[in-house]
Amino acid sequence: MNAKELEEFSLTLRKAILISINAARSGHPGGSLSSIDILNTLYFGNVLNIDPKNPNDENRDRFVLSKGHAAPALYTCLAYKGFFDKDLLYTLRKLGSPLQGHPDSKKLAGIEASTGSLGHGISSAVGMALALKLKKSTSNVYCLIGDGEMQEGLVYEALMCASHYHLDNLCVILDFNGLQIDGAVSDVMNVKPVREKFEAFSFLTHEVDGHNYEQLLNVFENFKSTKKSQPFAVIAHTVKGKGVSFMENKYEYHGKPPTDEELSKALAELGA
């Protein structure tokens, strides 16, 4: 899809995310909506080299959702990509469902790593990128982390490792929405300046509007065409709850599902 098509398709993905979280009566709408344009670009913008009919192809690209609580966004992309039936989305967080509150790689095709404990996903992604390098694979590894997650020391050990091993097959994307479960990231534990932190670890670092599809497509094309023995970072400036007026920039919706009334209002705003 091109930028315009991706933007139009994002409405479908946003609706599915909200319906699934409402059905579960539990989940994380804020971070799912802030990151869905990034995931939409990766999965439907001809960025990731993946095939739902052959999910374990060793030549595939890998995507790791390190901020695992945004699982509804990942599940929605996988369902619409054809990894599983879309009806499964509405079993989110139900007993026995493979769609757990956080991604579980043992239960669902297309999930590259079980994540949820913040900082672990990016560590797994670095290990994957290193292994692919040693195998002389041309596959790339993409990893989405949260800004609240950057408060974890494990993140910096992973960044240091990526730099030490010159992992230019690794693209780390920061969903920089400025909010976490307890309030503003800057109040809880300020992580700024983030660009300088990535650059201190020798990452080739770019900043984009995380809801601008032209910018997202361009930066991922830049990553794929640029190999300078350095890992790559994308700081994506986003809005928590993007697309739903009463959720935007509200930390309260980090882990609060929409009520039936709120869902109806949100779907109306999204054009349902």
Tab-separated table of N, CA and C in Angstrom, residues 65-196:
chain	number	residue	atom	x	y	z
A	65	LEU	N	7.790	-7.051	19.237
A	65	LEU	CA	7.057	-6.011	19.971
A	65	LEU	C	7.565	-6.010	21.403
A	66	SER	N	8.564	-5.184	21.669
A	66	SER	CA	9.139	-5.184	23.014
A	66	SER	C	8.153	-4.602	24.030
A	67	LYS	N	7.390	-3.586	23.623
A	67	LYS	CA	6.337	-3.071	24.523
A	67	LYS	C	5.120	-3.985	24.356
A	68	GLY	N	5.217	-5.152	25.004
A	68	GLY	CA	4.273	-6.238	24.757
A	68	GLY	C	2.832	-5.923	25.096
A	69	HIS	N	2.605	-4.913	25.945
A	69	HIS	CA	1.226	-4.586	26.308
A	69	HIS	C	0.439	-4.011	25.136
A	70	ALA	N	1.121	-3.612	24.054
A	70	ALA	CA	0.429	-3.138	22.852
A	70	ALA	C	0.068	-4.309	21.934
A	71	ALA	N	-0.057	-5.484	22.509
A	71	ALA	CA	-0.348	-6.698	21.736
A	71	ALA	C	-1.589	-6.567	20.848
A	72	PRO	N	-2.671	-5.878	21.271
A	72	PRO	CA	-3.829	-5.782	20.369
A	72	PRO	C	-3.479	-5.190	19.001
A	73	ALA	N	-2.538	-4.263	18.955
A	73	ALA	CA	-2.124	-3.689	17.666
A	73	ALA	C	-1.414	-4.740	16.815
A	74	LEU	N	-0.530	-5.510	17.443
A	74	LEU	CA	0.181	-6.556	16.708
A	74	LEU	C	-0.772	-7.651	16.251
A	75	TYR	N	-1.662	-8.096	17.128
A	75	TYR	CA	-2.612	-9.143	16.763
A	75	TYR	C	-3.473	-8.708	15.563
A	76	THR	N	-3.907	-7.454	15.594
A	76	THR	CA	-4.754	-6.963	14.500
A	76	THR	C	-4.009	-6.990	13.172
A	77	CYS	N	-2.752	-6.567	13.179
A	77	CYS	CA	-1.967	-6.598	11.937
A	77	CYS	C	-1.763	-8.036	11.454
A	78	LEU	N	-1.461	-8.936	12.369
A	78	LEU	CA	-1.243	-10.340	11.979
A	78	LEU	C	-2.524	-10.946	11.401
A	79	ALA	N	-3.673	-10.622	12.014
A	79	ALA	CA	-4.941	-11.172	11.518
A	79	ALA	C	-5.242	-10.658	10.120
A	80	TYR	N	-5.101	-9.375	9.915
A	80	TYR	CA	-5.407	-8.804	8.590
A	80	TYR	C	-4.346	-9.176	7.562
A	81	LYS	N	-3.167	-9.568	8.024
A	81	LYS	CA	-2.120	-10.032	7.100
A	81	LYS	C	-2.374	-11.476	6.677
A	82	GLY	N	-3.200	-12.196	7.445
A	82	GLY	CA	-3.546	-13.566	7.079
A	82	GLY	C	-2.894	-14.644	7.909
A	83	PHE	N	-2.311	-14.271	9.051
A	83	PHE	CA	-1.686	-15.283	9.903
A	83	PHE	C	-2.731	-16.134	10.627
A	84	PHE	N	-3.897	-15.564	10.879
A	84	PHE	CA	-4.983	-16.326	11.510
A	84	PHE	C	-6.307	-15.642	11.211
A	85	ASP	N	-7.400	-16.329	11.525
A	85	ASP	CA	-8.731	-15.814	11.226
A	85	ASP	C	-9.035	-14.555	12.064
A	86	LYS	N	-9.629	-13.572	11.425
A	86	LYS	CA	-9.906	-12.308	12.128
A	86	LYS	C	-10.840	-12.510	13.327
A	87	ASP	N	-11.718	-13.501	13.259
A	87	ASP	CA	-12.650	-13.712	14.383
A	87	ASP	C	-11.909	-14.006	15.681
A	88	LEU	N	-10.688	-14.524	15.551
A	88	LEU	CA	-9.903	-14.846	16.743
A	88	LEU	C	-9.564	-13.593	17.555
A	89	LEU	N	-9.574	-12.433	16.860
A	89	LEU	CA	-9.247	-11.179	17.559
A	89	LEU	C	-10.158	-10.944	18.758
A	90	TYR	N	-11.382	-11.428	18.635
A	90	TYR	CA	-12.364	-11.118	19.674
A	90	TYR	C	-12.352	-12.142	20.807
A	91	THR	N	-11.303	-12.985	20.819
A	91	THR	CA	-11.059	-13.865	21.963
A	91	THR	C	-9.919	-13.322	22.818
A	92	LEU	N	-9.499	-12.097	22.516
A	92	LEU	CA	-8.387	-11.481	23.254
A	92	LEU	C	-8.562	-11.645	24.761
A	93	ARG	N	-7.489	-12.131	25.380
A	93	ARG	CA	-7.435	-12.286	26.843
A	93	ARG	C	-8.461	-13.265	27.411
A	94	LYS	N	-9.142	-14.025	26.550
A	94	LYS	CA	-10.087	-15.027	27.039
A	94	LYS	C	-9.317	-16.292	27.444
A	95	LEU	N	-9.861	-17.028	28.397
A	95	LEU	CA	-9.223	-18.256	28.857
A	95	LEU	C	-9.074	-19.241	27.696
A	96	GLY	N	-7.865	-19.729	27.463
A	96	GLY	CA	-7.601	-20.688	26.405
A	96	GLY	C	-7.288	-20.074	25.056
A	97	SER	N	-7.470	-18.767	24.916
A	97	SER	CA	-7.173	-18.105	23.639
A	97	SER	C	-5.660	-17.979	23.443
A	98	PRO	N	-5.163	-18.115	22.200
A	98	PRO	CA	-3.737	-17.869	21.951
A	98	PRO	C	-3.392	-16.384	21.992
A	99	LEU	N	-4.414	-15.524	22.034
A	99	LEU	CA	-4.177	-14.081	22.093
A	99	LEU	C	-4.134	-13.641	23.551
A	100	GLN	N	-2.989	-13.852	24.140
A	100	GLN	CA	-2.794	-13.491	25.539
A	100	GLN	C	-2.675	-11.968	25.693
A	101	GLY	N	-2.687	-11.510	26.934
A	101	GLY	CA	-2.545	-10.083	27.185
A	101	GLY	C	-1.222	-9.528	26.680
A	102	HIS	N	-0.218	-10.386	26.603
A	102	HIS	CA	1.068	-10.043	26.003
A	102	HIS	C	1.419	-11.151	25.016
A	103	PRO	N	2.194	-10.854	23.975
A	103	PRO	CA	2.462	-11.849	22.929
A	103	PRO	C	3.154	-13.100	23.478
A	104	ASP	N	2.698	-14.273	22.997
A	104	ASP	CA	3.272	-15.553	23.393
A	104	ASP	C	3.661	-16.309	22.122
A	105	SER	N	4.965	-16.420	21.895
A	105	SER	CA	5.449	-17.019	20.646
A	105	SER	C	5.145	-18.507	20.548
A	106	LYS	N	4.798	-19.140	21.664
A	106	LYS	CA	4.501	-20.578	21.625
A	106	LYS	C	3.042	-20.840	21.258
A	107	LYS	N	2.247	-19.800	21.225
A	107	LYS	CA	0.816	-19.984	21.013
A	107	LYS	C	0.300	-19.447	19.686
A	108	LEU	N	1.110	-18.642	18.990
A	108	LEU	CA	0.568	-17.975	17.815
A	108	LEU	C	1.652	-17.779	16.753
A	109	ALA	N	1.354	-18.195	15.512
A	109	ALA	CA	2.299	-17.984	14.401
A	109	ALA	C	2.448	-16.490	14.137
A	110	GLY	N	3.653	-16.081	13.816
A	110	GLY	CA	3.922	-14.673	13.525
A	110	GLY	C	4.477	-13.912	14.708
A	111	ILE	N	4.380	-14.488	15.905
A	111	ILE	CA	4.972	-13.859	17.088
A	111	ILE	C	6.409	-14.360	17.210
A	112	GLU	N	7.360	-13.462	17.109
A	112	GLU	CA	8.770	-13.860	17.104
A	112	GLU	C	9.344	-14.035	18.505
A	113	ALA	N	8.755	-13.367	19.490
A	113	ALA	CA	9.286	-13.478	20.856
A	113	ALA	C	8.171	-13.176	21.850
A	114	SER	N	8.154	-13.910	22.939
A	114	SER	CA	7.228	-13.615	24.026
A	114	SER	C	7.752	-12.391	24.769
A	115	THR	N	6.895	-11.387	24.886
A	115	THR	CA	7.358	-10.132	25.489
A	115	THR	C	6.336	-9.608	26.488
A	116	GLY	N	6.761	-8.715	27.285
A	116	GLY	CA	5.892	-8.131	28.303
A	116	GLY	C	6.742	-7.521	29.393
A	117	SER	N	7.697	-8.284	29.885
A	117	SER	CA	8.653	-7.715	30.835
A	117	SER	C	9.509	-6.713	30.078
A	118	LEU	N	9.354	-5.441	30.406
A	118	LEU	CA	9.966	-4.396	29.599
A	118	LEU	C	11.486	-4.513	29.573
A	119	GLY	N	12.038	-4.336	28.384
A	119	GLY	CA	13.477	-4.452	28.168
A	119	GLY	C	13.891	-5.806	27.638
A	120	HIS	N	13.049	-6.811	27.809
A	120	HIS	CA	13.407	-8.154	27.352
A	120	HIS	C	13.266	-8.286	25.843
A	121	GLY	N	12.262	-7.638	25.271
A	121	GLY	CA	12.032	-7.766	23.834
A	121	GLY	C	13.191	-7.232	23.018
A	122	ILE	N	13.682	-6.072	23.389
A	122	ILE	CA	14.790	-5.498	22.629
A	122	ILE	C	16.055	-6.350	22.814
A	123	SER	N	16.204	-6.950	23.974
A	123	SER	CA	17.344	-7.836	24.192
A	123	SER	C	17.248	-9.061	23.279
A	124	SER	N	16.035	-9.612	23.140
A	124	SER	CA	15.830	-10.742	22.235
A	124	SER	C	16.102	-10.326	20.793
A	125	ALA	N	15.654	-9.136	20.430
A	125	ALA	CA	15.856	-8.659	19.064
A	125	ALA	C	17.340	-8.513	18.735
A	126	VAL	N	18.106	-8.020	19.696
A	126	VAL	CA	19.554	-7.895	19.477
A	126	VAL	C	20.170	-9.280	19.289
A	127	GLY	N	19.730	-10.240	20.086
A	127	GLY	CA	20.238	-11.610	19.921
A	127	GLY	C	19.897	-12.183	18.561
A	128	MET	N	18.664	-11.923	18.101
A	128	MET	CA	18.267	-12.386	16.766
A	128	MET	C	19.137	-11.745	15.680
A	129	ALA	N	19.346	-10.442	15.793
A	129	ALA	CA	20.137	-9.740	14.785
A	129	ALA	C	21.577	-10.259	14.760
A	130	LEU	N	22.127	-10.529	15.933
A	130	LEU	CA	23.491	-11.057	16.002
A	130	LEU	C	23.562	-12.452	15.377
A	131	ALA	N	22.580	-13.292	15.692
A	131	ALA	CA	22.566	-14.647	15.127
A	131	ALA	C	22.455	-14.607	13.610
A	132	LEU	N	21.600	-13.728	13.095
A	132	LEU	CA	21.442	-13.616	11.638
A	132	LEU	C	22.732	-13.117	10.990
A	133	LYS	N	23.424	-12.217	11.661
A	133	LYS	CA	24.712	-11.729	11.156
A	133	LYS	C	25.715	-12.866	11.047
A	134	LEU	N	25.785	-13.664	12.106
A	134	LEU	CA	26.742	-14.773	12.123
A	134	LEU	C	26.429	-15.790	11.034
A	135	LYS	N	25.142	-15.911	10.688
A	135	LYS	CA	24.721	-16.837	9.627
A	135	LYS	C	24.815	-16.199	8.241
A	136	LYS	N	25.279	-14.948	8.223
A	136	LYS	CA	25.399	-14.187	6.972
A	136	LYS	C	24.050	-14.074	6.249
A	137	SER	N	22.988	-13.965	7.034
A	137	SER	CA	21.644	-13.785	6.491
A	137	SER	C	21.435	-12.340	6.059
A	138	THR	N	20.583	-12.148	5.064
A	138	THR	CA	20.234	-10.789	4.631
A	138	THR	C	18.958	-10.287	5.312
A	139	SER	N	18.407	-11.072	6.227
A	139	SER	CA	17.179	-10.681	6.925
A	139	SER	C	17.448	-9.534	7.910
A	140	ASN	N	16.425	-8.724	8.099
A	140	ASN	CA	16.509	-7.624	9.056
A	140	ASN	C	15.637	-7.897	10.274
A	141	VAL	N	15.973	-7.236	11.390
A	141	VAL	CA	15.196	-7.344	12.626
A	141	VAL	C	14.681	-5.959	13.000
A	142	TYR	N	13.386	-5.866	13.218
A	142	TYR	CA	12.748	-4.621	13.631
A	142	TYR	C	12.208	-4.816	15.048
A	143	CYS	N	12.385	-3.816	15.891
A	143	CYS	CA	11.929	-3.936	17.274
A	143	CYS	C	11.294	-2.623	17.729
A	144	LEU	N	10.060	-2.704	18.220
A	144	LEU	CA	9.356	-1.514	18.724
A	144	LEU	C	9.441	-1.478	20.241
A	145	ILE	N	9.954	-0.378	20.771
A	145	ILE	CA	10.027	-0.199	22.219
A	145	ILE	C	9.211	1.035	22.622
A	146	GLY	N	8.881	1.136	23.901
A	146	GLY	CA	8.139	2.285	24.402
A	146	GLY	C	9.058	3.265	25.104
A	147	ASP	N	8.581	4.508	25.251
A	147	ASP	CA	9.423	5.503	25.928
A	147	ASP	C	9.504	5.232	27.427
A	148	GLY	N	8.404	4.751	28.018
A	148	GLY	CA	8.476	4.339	29.420
A	148	GLY	C	9.436	3.176	29.597
A	149	GLU	N	9.501	2.336	28.576
A	149	GLU	CA	10.409	1.183	28.613
A	149	GLU	C	11.876	1.619	28.660
A	150	MET	N	12.133	2.826	28.149
A	150	MET	CA	13.525	3.299	28.157
A	150	MET	C	14.021	3.614	29.563
A	151	GLN	N	13.148	3.491	30.555
A	151	GLN	CA	13.586	3.631	31.943
A	151	GLN	C	14.264	2.363	32.456
A	152	GLU	N	14.175	1.293	31.669
A	152	GLU	CA	14.760	0.010	32.081
A	152	GLU	C	16.246	-0.046	31.715
A	153	GLY	N	17.084	-0.412	32.663
A	153	GLY	CA	18.512	-0.502	32.404
A	153	GLY	C	18.864	-1.517	31.339
A	154	LEU	N	18.044	-2.552	31.247
A	154	LEU	CA	18.288	-3.612	30.267
A	154	LEU	C	18.312	-3.070	28.842
A	155	VAL	N	17.537	-2.014	28.593
A	155	VAL	CA	17.495	-1.416	27.251
A	155	VAL	C	18.895	-0.928	26.855
A	156	TYR	N	19.587	-0.309	27.792
A	156	TYR	CA	20.884	0.280	27.462
A	156	TYR	C	21.954	-0.790	27.275
A	157	GLU	N	21.845	-1.886	27.991
A	157	GLU	CA	22.760	-3.009	27.748
A	157	GLU	C	22.543	-3.559	26.343
A	158	ALA	N	21.286	-3.626	25.919
A	158	ALA	CA	20.986	-4.114	24.575
A	158	ALA	C	21.524	-3.162	23.508
A	159	LEU	N	21.324	-1.855	23.715
A	159	LEU	CA	21.830	-0.878	22.746
A	159	LEU	C	23.349	-0.957	22.653
A	160	MET	N	24.004	-1.105	23.794
A	160	MET	CA	25.465	-1.208	23.812
A	160	MET	C	25.924	-2.431	23.044
A	161	CYS	N	25.213	-3.537	23.230
A	161	CYS	CA	25.565	-4.786	22.547
A	161	CYS	C	25.373	-4.641	21.029
A	162	ALA	N	24.269	-4.015	20.632
A	162	ALA	CA	23.999	-3.825	19.204
A	162	ALA	C	25.106	-3.010	18.550
A	163	SER	N	25.570	-2.007	19.256
A	163	SER	CA	26.644	-1.170	18.720
A	163	SER	C	27.970	-1.938	18.662
A	164	HIS	N	28.257	-2.673	19.738
A	164	HIS	CA	29.530	-3.401	19.807
A	164	HIS	C	29.675	-4.396	18.651
A	165	TYR	N	28.547	-5.036	18.301
A	165	TYR	CA	28.599	-6.046	17.241
A	165	TYR	C	28.198	-5.492	15.866
A	166	HIS	N	28.117	-4.157	15.769
A	166	HIS	CA	27.872	-3.506	14.463
A	166	HIS	C	26.640	-4.082	13.762
A	167	LEU	N	25.527	-4.139	14.479
A	167	LEU	CA	24.332	-4.797	13.949
A	167	LEU	C	23.543	-3.846	13.039
A	168	ASP	N	24.008	-3.722	11.811
A	168	ASP	CA	23.308	-2.844	10.871
A	168	ASP	C	22.086	-3.519	10.242
A	169	ASN	N	21.759	-4.706	10.719
A	169	ASN	CA	20.513	-5.368	10.329
A	169	ASN	C	19.417	-5.168	11.385
A	170	LEU	N	19.674	-4.299	12.349
A	170	LEU	CA	18.729	-4.042	13.439
A	170	LEU	C	18.158	-2.626	13.342
A	171	CYS	N	16.829	-2.533	13.368
A	171	CYS	CA	16.138	-1.232	13.388
A	171	CYS	C	15.287	-1.162	14.651
A	172	VAL	N	15.669	-0.289	15.569
A	172	VAL	CA	14.905	-0.087	16.804
A	172	VAL	C	13.994	1.128	16.617
A	173	ILE	N	12.715	0.943	16.882
A	173	ILE	CA	11.741	2.033	16.713
A	173	ILE	C	11.194	2.413	18.088
A	174	LEU	N	11.304	3.678	18.427
A	174	LEU	CA	10.791	4.166	19.710
A	174	LEU	C	9.421	4.799	19.518
A	175	ASP	N	8.410	4.244	20.184
A	175	ASP	CA	7.065	4.842	20.205
A	175	ASP	C	7.079	5.921	21.278
A	176	PHE	N	7.341	7.142	20.864
A	176	PHE	CA	7.615	8.235	21.797
A	176	PHE	C	6.348	9.066	22.007
A	177	ASN	N	5.426	8.531	22.857
A	177	ASN	CA	4.163	9.241	23.081
A	177	ASN	C	4.159	10.062	24.378
A	178	GLY	N	5.185	9.904	25.186
A	178	GLY	CA	5.355	10.782	26.352
A	178	GLY	C	4.559	10.418	27.593
A	179	LEU	N	3.769	9.327	27.516
A	179	LEU	CA	2.940	8.948	28.667
A	179	LEU	C	3.150	7.485	29.030
A	180	GLN	N	2.978	7.169	30.312
A	180	GLN	CA	3.007	5.789	30.772
A	180	GLN	C	1.900	5.623	31.791
A	181	ILE	N	1.807	4.467	32.402
A	181	ILE	CA	0.627	4.143	33.201
A	181	ILE	C	0.395	5.107	34.355
A	182	ASP	N	1.466	5.687	34.905
A	182	ASP	CA	1.313	6.564	36.073
A	182	ASP	C	1.311	8.044	35.736
A	183	GLY	N	1.423	8.387	34.446
A	183	GLY	CA	1.435	9.798	34.090
A	183	GLY	C	2.450	10.088	32.997
A	184	ALA	N	2.964	11.315	33.001
A	184	ALA	CA	3.932	11.712	31.979
A	184	ALA	C	5.279	11.036	32.245
A	185	VAL	N	5.905	10.548	31.192
A	185	VAL	CA	7.219	9.919	31.330
A	185	VAL	C	8.212	10.912	31.940
A	186	SER	N	8.071	12.171	31.569
A	186	SER	CA	9.000	13.188	32.077
A	186	SER	C	8.854	13.395	33.577
A	187	ASP	N	7.678	13.089	34.129
A	187	ASP	CA	7.469	13.221	35.576
A	187	ASP	C	7.873	11.952	36.332
A	188	VAL	N	7.580	10.796	35.749
A	188	VAL	CA	7.860	9.526	36.441
A	188	VAL	C	9.370	9.274	36.483
A	189	MET	N	10.020	9.343	35.341
A	189	MET	CA	11.478	9.199	35.231
A	189	MET	C	11.867	9.665	33.831
A	190	ASN	N	12.328	10.891	33.739
A	190	ASN	CA	12.566	11.502	32.428
A	190	ASN	C	13.631	10.732	31.637
A	191	VAL	N	13.324	10.414	30.388
A	191	VAL	CA	14.274	9.661	29.567
A	191	VAL	C	14.955	10.548	28.529
A	192	LYS	N	14.571	11.831	28.477
A	192	LYS	CA	15.204	12.728	27.499
A	192	LYS	C	16.626	13.060	27.937
A	193	PRO	N	17.518	13.363	26.981
A	193	PRO	CA	17.289	13.411	25.544
A	193	PRO	C	17.476	12.030	24.929
A	194	VAL	N	16.502	11.568	24.184
A	194	VAL	CA	16.585	10.201	23.658
A	194	VAL	C	17.470	10.120	22.415
A	195	ARG	N	17.425	11.134	21.556
A	195	ARG	CA	18.267	11.070	20.343
A	195	ARG	C	19.743	10.954	20.726
A	196	GLU	N	20.139	11.771	21.694
A	196	GLU	CA	21.541	11.748	22.117
A	196	GLU	C	21.903	10.385	22.721
